[in-house]
Each structure stands twice: as C-alpha cells, then as structure tokens.
Coordinates of C-alpha atoms in Angstrom, one line a residue:
M177 CA 0.0 0.0 0.0
S178 CA 1.4 3.4 -1.0
R179 CA 2.0 6.2 1.5
N180 CA -0.3 8.5 -0.3
H181 CA -3.1 5.9 -0.2
G182 CA -2.6 5.6 3.6
I183 CA -2.8 9.4 4.0
D184 CA -6.0 9.5 1.9
R185 CA -7.6 6.9 4.1
L186 CA -6.6 8.9 7.2
G187 CA -8.3 11.9 5.7
R188 CA -11.6 9.9 5.6
L189 CA -11.3 8.7 9.2
E190 CA -13.5 10.6 11.7
L191 CA -13.1 10.9 15.5
K192 CA -16.6 9.7 16.0
Q193 CA -15.8 6.5 14.1
L194 CA -12.8 5.8 16.4
R195 CA -15.1 6.3 19.4
L196 CA -17.6 3.9 17.9
L197 CA -14.9 1.3 17.2
Q198 CA -13.6 1.6 20.8
A199 CA -17.2 1.2 22.1
I200 CA -17.8 -2.0 20.0
L201 CA -14.5 -3.5 21.1
R202 CA -15.6 -3.0 24.8
E203 CA -19.2 -4.1 24.5
L204 CA -19.1 -6.6 21.6
N205 CA -22.8 -5.8 21.1
L206 CA -24.0 -3.3 18.5
S207 CA -27.4 -2.6 20.3
R208 CA -25.7 -1.7 23.6
V209 CA -23.2 0.6 21.7
A210 CA -26.1 2.4 20.0
D211 CA -27.7 3.0 23.4
Q212 CA -24.5 4.2 25.0
L213 CA -23.7 6.6 22.2
G214 CA -27.3 7.8 21.8
V215 CA -27.6 6.9 18.1
S216 CA -29.7 4.4 16.1
Q217 CA -28.6 0.9 15.3
Q218 CA -28.7 1.9 11.6
T219 CA -26.2 4.6 12.3
V220 CA -23.9 2.1 14.1
S221 CA -24.2 -0.3 11.1
E222 CA -23.4 2.5 8.6
Q223 CA -20.4 3.7 10.5
L224 CA -19.1 0.2 10.9
K225 CA -19.5 -0.4 7.2
R226 CA -17.3 2.7 6.5
L227 CA -14.7 1.4 9.0
R228 CA -14.6 -1.9 7.3
E229 CA -13.9 -0.2 4.0
L230 CA -11.2 2.0 5.6
F231 CA -9.4 -0.9 7.2
D232 CA -10.2 -3.4 4.5
D233 CA -11.2 -5.9 7.1
R234 CA -14.5 -7.2 8.5
L235 CA -13.4 -6.1 12.0
F236 CA -16.3 -7.9 13.7
I237 CA -18.2 -11.1 13.0
R238 CA -21.8 -11.5 14.1
T239 CA -22.7 -14.3 16.5
S240 CA -25.9 -15.2 18.4
N241 CA -24.7 -13.2 21.4
G242 CA -23.3 -10.2 19.7
V243 CA -20.1 -9.8 17.7
I244 CA -16.5 -11.0 18.0
P245 CA -13.5 -9.0 16.8
T246 CA -11.2 -10.2 14.0
P247 CA -7.5 -10.5 14.7
L248 CA -7.0 -7.0 13.2
A249 CA -9.6 -5.5 15.4
E250 CA -8.0 -7.0 18.5
R251 CA -4.6 -5.6 17.5
L252 CA -6.2 -2.1 17.0
A253 CA -7.7 -2.1 20.5
P254 CA -4.7 -0.9 22.6
K255 CA -3.6 1.5 19.9
L256 CA -7.1 3.0 19.8
D257 CA -7.2 3.4 23.6
S258 CA -3.9 5.2 23.5
I259 CA -4.9 7.5 20.6
L260 CA -8.2 8.5 22.2
N261 CA -6.5 9.0 25.6
D262 CA -4.0 11.4 24.0
I263 CA -6.8 13.3 22.2
A264 CA -8.8 13.5 25.5
A265 CA -5.7 14.9 27.2
L266 CA -5.6 17.8 24.8
L267 CA -9.0 18.9 26.1
R268 CA -8.1 18.6 29.8
G269 CA -6.3 21.0 32.0
D270 CA -2.8 20.0 33.2
E271 CA -3.6 20.3 36.9
F272 CA -5.6 17.7 38.8
A273 CA -7.4 18.9 41.9
P274 CA -8.3 15.9 44.2
A275 CA -10.3 18.0 46.6
E276 CA -12.6 19.1 43.8
H277 CA -13.0 15.7 42.1
H278 CA -16.3 13.8 42.3
G279 CA -16.7 10.3 40.9
I280 CA -16.4 6.6 41.6
F281 CA -13.2 4.6 41.7
T282 CA -13.4 0.8 41.8
I283 CA -10.7 -1.5 43.1
S284 CA -10.5 -5.3 42.9
A285 CA -8.3 -7.2 45.4
T286 CA -8.1 -10.3 47.5
D287 CA -8.8 -9.8 51.2
F288 CA -5.0 -10.1 51.7
E289 CA -4.3 -7.1 49.6
Q290 CA -7.3 -5.4 51.1
R291 CA -5.6 -5.7 54.5
V292 CA -2.1 -4.8 53.3
V293 CA -2.6 -2.1 50.6
L294 CA -6.0 -0.5 51.2
P295 CA -6.0 1.0 54.7
A296 CA -3.2 3.6 54.1
L297 CA -4.5 4.3 50.5
L298 CA -8.1 4.8 51.6
K299 CA -7.0 7.1 54.4
Q300 CA -5.2 9.3 51.9
L301 CA -8.1 9.2 49.4
R302 CA -10.6 10.2 52.1
E303 CA -8.4 13.0 53.4
Q304 CA -7.4 14.5 50.0
A305 CA -10.4 13.6 47.7
P306 CA -13.5 13.6 50.0
G307 CA -15.8 13.8 47.0
L308 CA -14.4 10.5 45.6
K309 CA -16.5 7.4 46.2
V310 CA -14.5 4.1 46.4
V311 CA -15.9 0.7 45.7
V312 CA -13.8 -2.4 46.7
L313 CA -14.6 -5.7 45.0
K314 CA -13.4 -9.2 45.7
L315 CA -10.8 -10.2 43.2
E316 CA -12.3 -12.5 40.4
I317 CA -9.3 -13.9 38.6
D318 CA -11.3 -15.3 35.7
R319 CA -13.1 -12.0 35.1
M320 CA -10.2 -9.6 35.6
A321 CA -9.5 -9.0 31.9
Q322 CA -13.2 -8.4 31.1
Q323 CA -13.7 -6.1 34.2
L324 CA -10.7 -3.9 33.3
Q325 CA -11.7 -3.8 29.6
T326 CA -15.3 -2.7 30.3
G327 CA -14.3 -0.2 33.0
E328 CA -16.2 -2.2 35.7
V329 CA -12.9 -2.2 37.6
D330 CA -10.4 0.7 37.5
L331 CA -7.5 -0.8 39.4
V332 CA -6.5 -4.4 40.4
F333 CA -4.1 -5.6 43.1
S334 CA -2.8 -9.0 42.2
T335 CA 0.2 -11.1 41.5
P336 CA 1.7 -10.6 38.0
G337 CA 0.8 -14.1 36.7
F338 CA -2.9 -13.3 36.8
V339 CA -2.7 -9.9 35.1
P340 CA -3.5 -9.8 31.3
D341 CA -0.4 -9.2 29.2
S342 CA -2.0 -6.2 27.6
C343 CA -2.5 -4.4 30.9
P344 CA 0.2 -2.1 32.4
S345 CA 1.2 -2.6 36.0
M346 CA 3.4 -1.3 38.7
L347 CA 5.2 -3.2 41.4
L348 CA 4.0 -2.5 44.9
Y349 CA 6.0 -4.8 47.1
R350 CA 7.8 -8.2 47.3
E351 CA 6.2 -10.8 49.6
H352 CA 7.3 -14.2 50.9
Y353 CA 5.4 -17.2 52.3
V354 CA 5.6 -18.6 55.9
C355 CA 4.6 -22.1 56.8
V356 CA 2.2 -22.1 59.7
C357 CA 0.2 -24.6 61.8
C358 CA -2.1 -24.2 64.7
R359 CA -0.4 -23.0 67.9
H360 CA -1.2 -26.3 69.8
T361 CA 0.5 -28.4 67.1
G362 CA 3.4 -25.8 67.0
V363 CA 4.1 -26.2 70.7
Q364 CA 4.4 -30.0 70.2
L365 CA 6.9 -29.5 67.4
E366 CA 9.0 -26.7 68.9
S367 CA 11.9 -29.0 69.9
R368 CA 12.2 -30.7 66.5
E369 CA 14.6 -30.0 63.7
P370 CA 13.3 -28.1 60.7
L371 CA 10.8 -30.3 58.9
G372 CA 11.9 -31.9 55.6
L373 CA 9.7 -31.2 52.6
D374 CA 9.0 -34.9 52.1
K375 CA 7.4 -35.1 55.6
L376 CA 5.7 -31.8 55.2
A377 CA 4.1 -32.9 51.9
E378 CA 2.3 -35.7 53.8
I379 CA 0.7 -33.5 56.4
P380 CA -2.9 -32.4 55.6
Q381 CA -2.7 -28.8 54.2
L382 CA -5.0 -25.9 53.6
V383 CA -4.9 -23.5 50.6
V384 CA -6.6 -20.1 50.0
S385 CA -8.3 -20.0 46.6
P386 CA -10.2 -16.6 46.4
S387 CA -12.3 -17.2 43.3
R388 CA -11.7 -20.7 41.8
G389 CA -12.1 -23.0 44.7
D390 CA -9.0 -25.0 43.7
L391 CA -7.3 -27.6 45.8
R392 CA -4.1 -26.2 44.6
G393 CA -2.1 -23.3 45.9
M394 CA 0.8 -21.1 44.9
V395 CA 3.6 -23.3 46.2
D396 CA 2.4 -26.6 44.6
S397 CA 4.7 -26.1 41.6
W398 CA 7.6 -25.6 44.0
F399 CA 6.9 -28.9 45.8
E400 CA 6.7 -30.6 42.3
Q401 CA 10.2 -29.4 41.6
F402 CA 11.3 -31.8 44.3
G403 CA 9.1 -34.6 43.0
L404 CA 6.6 -34.1 45.8
K405 CA 2.8 -33.7 45.8
R406 CA 1.2 -31.9 48.7
N407 CA -1.6 -33.5 50.7
V408 CA -4.1 -30.6 50.2
V409 CA -7.4 -31.4 52.0
L410 CA -9.1 -28.0 52.4
S411 CA -9.6 -24.9 50.3
V412 CA -11.1 -21.7 51.7
P413 CA -12.0 -18.6 49.8
S414 CA -10.3 -15.9 51.9
F415 CA -7.3 -15.3 54.0
A416 CA -9.6 -14.0 56.8
A417 CA -11.0 -17.6 57.1
A418 CA -7.6 -19.3 56.9
A419 CA -6.2 -18.8 60.4
E420 CA -9.4 -20.0 62.2
C421 CA -9.7 -23.0 59.8
I422 CA -6.0 -23.9 60.3
A423 CA -6.4 -23.8 64.1
S424 CA -9.6 -25.8 64.1
T425 CA -8.5 -28.5 61.6
N426 CA -4.9 -29.0 62.6
T427 CA -3.8 -28.4 59.0
V428 CA -0.7 -26.7 57.7
A429 CA -0.6 -23.7 55.3
F430 CA 1.6 -21.3 53.6
L431 CA 0.5 -17.7 54.3
P432 CA 2.0 -14.4 53.2
S433 CA 4.3 -13.0 55.9
R434 CA 2.3 -9.7 56.2
L435 CA -0.6 -11.7 57.7
L436 CA 1.6 -12.7 60.7
P437 CA 2.0 -12.8 63.6
D438 CA -1.3 -14.3 64.5
P439 CA -2.0 -15.5 68.1
R440 CA -3.8 -18.6 66.7
L441 CA -0.9 -19.7 64.6
H442 CA 2.7 -21.0 65.0
T443 CA 5.5 -20.6 62.4
L444 CA 6.7 -24.1 61.4
P445 CA 10.4 -24.4 60.7
I446 CA 11.0 -26.2 57.4
S447 CA 14.2 -27.3 55.6
E448 CA 13.6 -25.2 52.4
Q449 CA 11.8 -22.0 51.8
P450 CA 9.5 -21.4 48.8
P451 CA 10.1 -18.5 46.4
G452 CA 8.5 -15.2 47.1
F453 CA 6.1 -13.3 44.9
D454 CA 5.4 -9.8 43.7
V455 CA 2.2 -7.8 44.4
V456 CA 1.3 -5.3 41.6
A457 CA -1.3 -2.8 40.8
A458 CA -2.7 -3.2 37.2
W459 CA -5.0 -1.1 35.0
H460 CA -6.3 -0.9 31.5
T461 CA -4.3 1.0 28.9
R462 CA -7.0 3.6 28.4
S463 CA -6.6 4.7 32.0
G464 CA -2.9 5.3 31.6
Q465 CA -3.1 9.1 31.2
D466 CA -6.3 9.7 33.1
P467 CA -5.6 12.3 35.8
L468 CA -7.4 10.5 38.6
H469 CA -5.7 7.2 37.8
K470 CA -2.3 8.8 37.6
W471 CA -2.9 10.5 41.0
V472 CA -4.0 7.3 42.7
R473 CA -0.9 5.5 41.3
Q474 CA 1.3 8.2 42.6
L475 CA -0.2 7.7 46.1
L476 CA 0.6 4.0 45.8
A477 CA 4.1 4.7 44.6
R478 CA 4.8 6.9 47.6
Q479 CA 3.2 4.4 50.0
F480 CA 5.5 1.6 48.9
T481 CA 8.7 3.5 48.3
P482 CA 11.4 2.1 50.6

C-alpha cells in the first residue's frame, strides 16, 4: 500500500468512528453501543461499514450473542485506547485537583491485599479527595480482563501471573510465604529440627483460593520441583478464614508474611523456603493518562517507596 493511499484513508477517518470502534471493542454488542452513544442501530451499522472499508477488514463477525473481533480489530484495541486518551488529554487541564474531584473509583483485590494495601491508601483518598467514592470488590481472577476492559474495575491488586499481558502494571512490594500450623501443634513441634519437605508434603494442608475453589495453591509447583505432591485437603475462599480453619482442623498452610504474627498460629520451621512473589497494581491501557488514575498510582508509589 502506497504512503499517499494511507494518507488518503486517514483523511476519511473521523473521530466519532474511532469512538464507535472503541465502544464496540468494549461491549461486543451493537445494540448496547447504539444505546451508549445515543444513536440508532442503523447509524452504528453504517459507520461500521465505513470502518470496514477504511481498514479493508470485517473487523467484527456477528454471533448469536453479539459480535466477536477479527485479529486485526484485536490488534487495534490498545492503539485505539492510546490515541483516544491522547486526544482527550488535549482537552483537559494540566492540573488535577483531588479536593474538587467527584466520581467513583473501583478497586479489585483479595482480602490479603485489602488488608495490606488498602488501609493507608483509603485514608489518603478520604483526606485528599473527600468527594471521591471508592468501591472495593473481591478479586475475580477469571473475570479480571473483562472487568478492566469494560471499566467495571479501575485498578486491580494481584500477582503478575494473573494480570493480562495487555495491561500495564506497577510493582507495589515483594512478599514471601511462611509455613504455619495451629499453635497447639506448633508447641508440640518446637523442639524438633526443621521439617523436611517430604514429611511436610504428607501433612494435611489448607490452601486459599479466592475465586476458583481449587485444591491447589501457589507453592504446589515448588513442591513438584522436588518430585513431591502436597496433601491438600481443604480450600477456603479468603485469608480471613484461613487462620481459624488452620487452628480448628490441625492443617498446615503457607501464608503471606504480612498476615503474621497471629495468636492462633505457629510458624513451622522447614528445611527449604518457597520462592517469594510480587504484588502489583494493574490497570487498562485507556486509563494510563487519566488524571485520577495517575494521581492514585502516585499515592501508591509513595506508599510503597522504601
């Protein structure tokens, strides 16, 4: 394709068509897009026809539940978000005034990150942006990408492995696991040498699985490197429930160090230590230059700066 032909196509591309394309990529439903933009379905169809001609691609394929994007449309999505963010930035002032801001900001996190990250952050948000309303949701790993894409969630606190590759993120802190058991069992084991992994793997164990209910935890792959399989007998949905369940069932568990000490639990010495993990904040590319998002991320960066 010649350069002049590309410039000619650019001259026929309108801003409202880019907004329409972005909306369809988010909703994957032409009727909902028409309602959101306040136009008729016929207008959406006509503009989509022009976009298909400009990009020389179908862009979306109809299904019984809406539309699905073609590979080209999927590749356009992050570029489109970036372009429209830059255009929107041209119309905004350079200064962001938290005290004058009113709106809703939604955060998704496990109850672990809710305990570690949120208290200090929420204190600053209430003090500096009293007009901002904050909604905290339980982390849903399998819906994370969709929630970020649709704007249902603004910011996610998670481990990097669960964050979609297309989403930017920032490191908050580095964490490590501690092997714990109920205090009664711990007192009985206090005089023993550090427990070997082969013996540890045989002991009934508990895992925390916030959204999937798996009988598999973060350290299982580490045990498998030694040719061992853990005896996981109990899965609970939250870290808040973990300590009480460990104490009442005489199980062993690996908990993040920031949840300890806990008077119900005893740290169990073991011969090897599992690898640590990172906790990050992640967001959708379209929020990268949003003044509110940038300000919240700056608060987080200062909170976790050594």
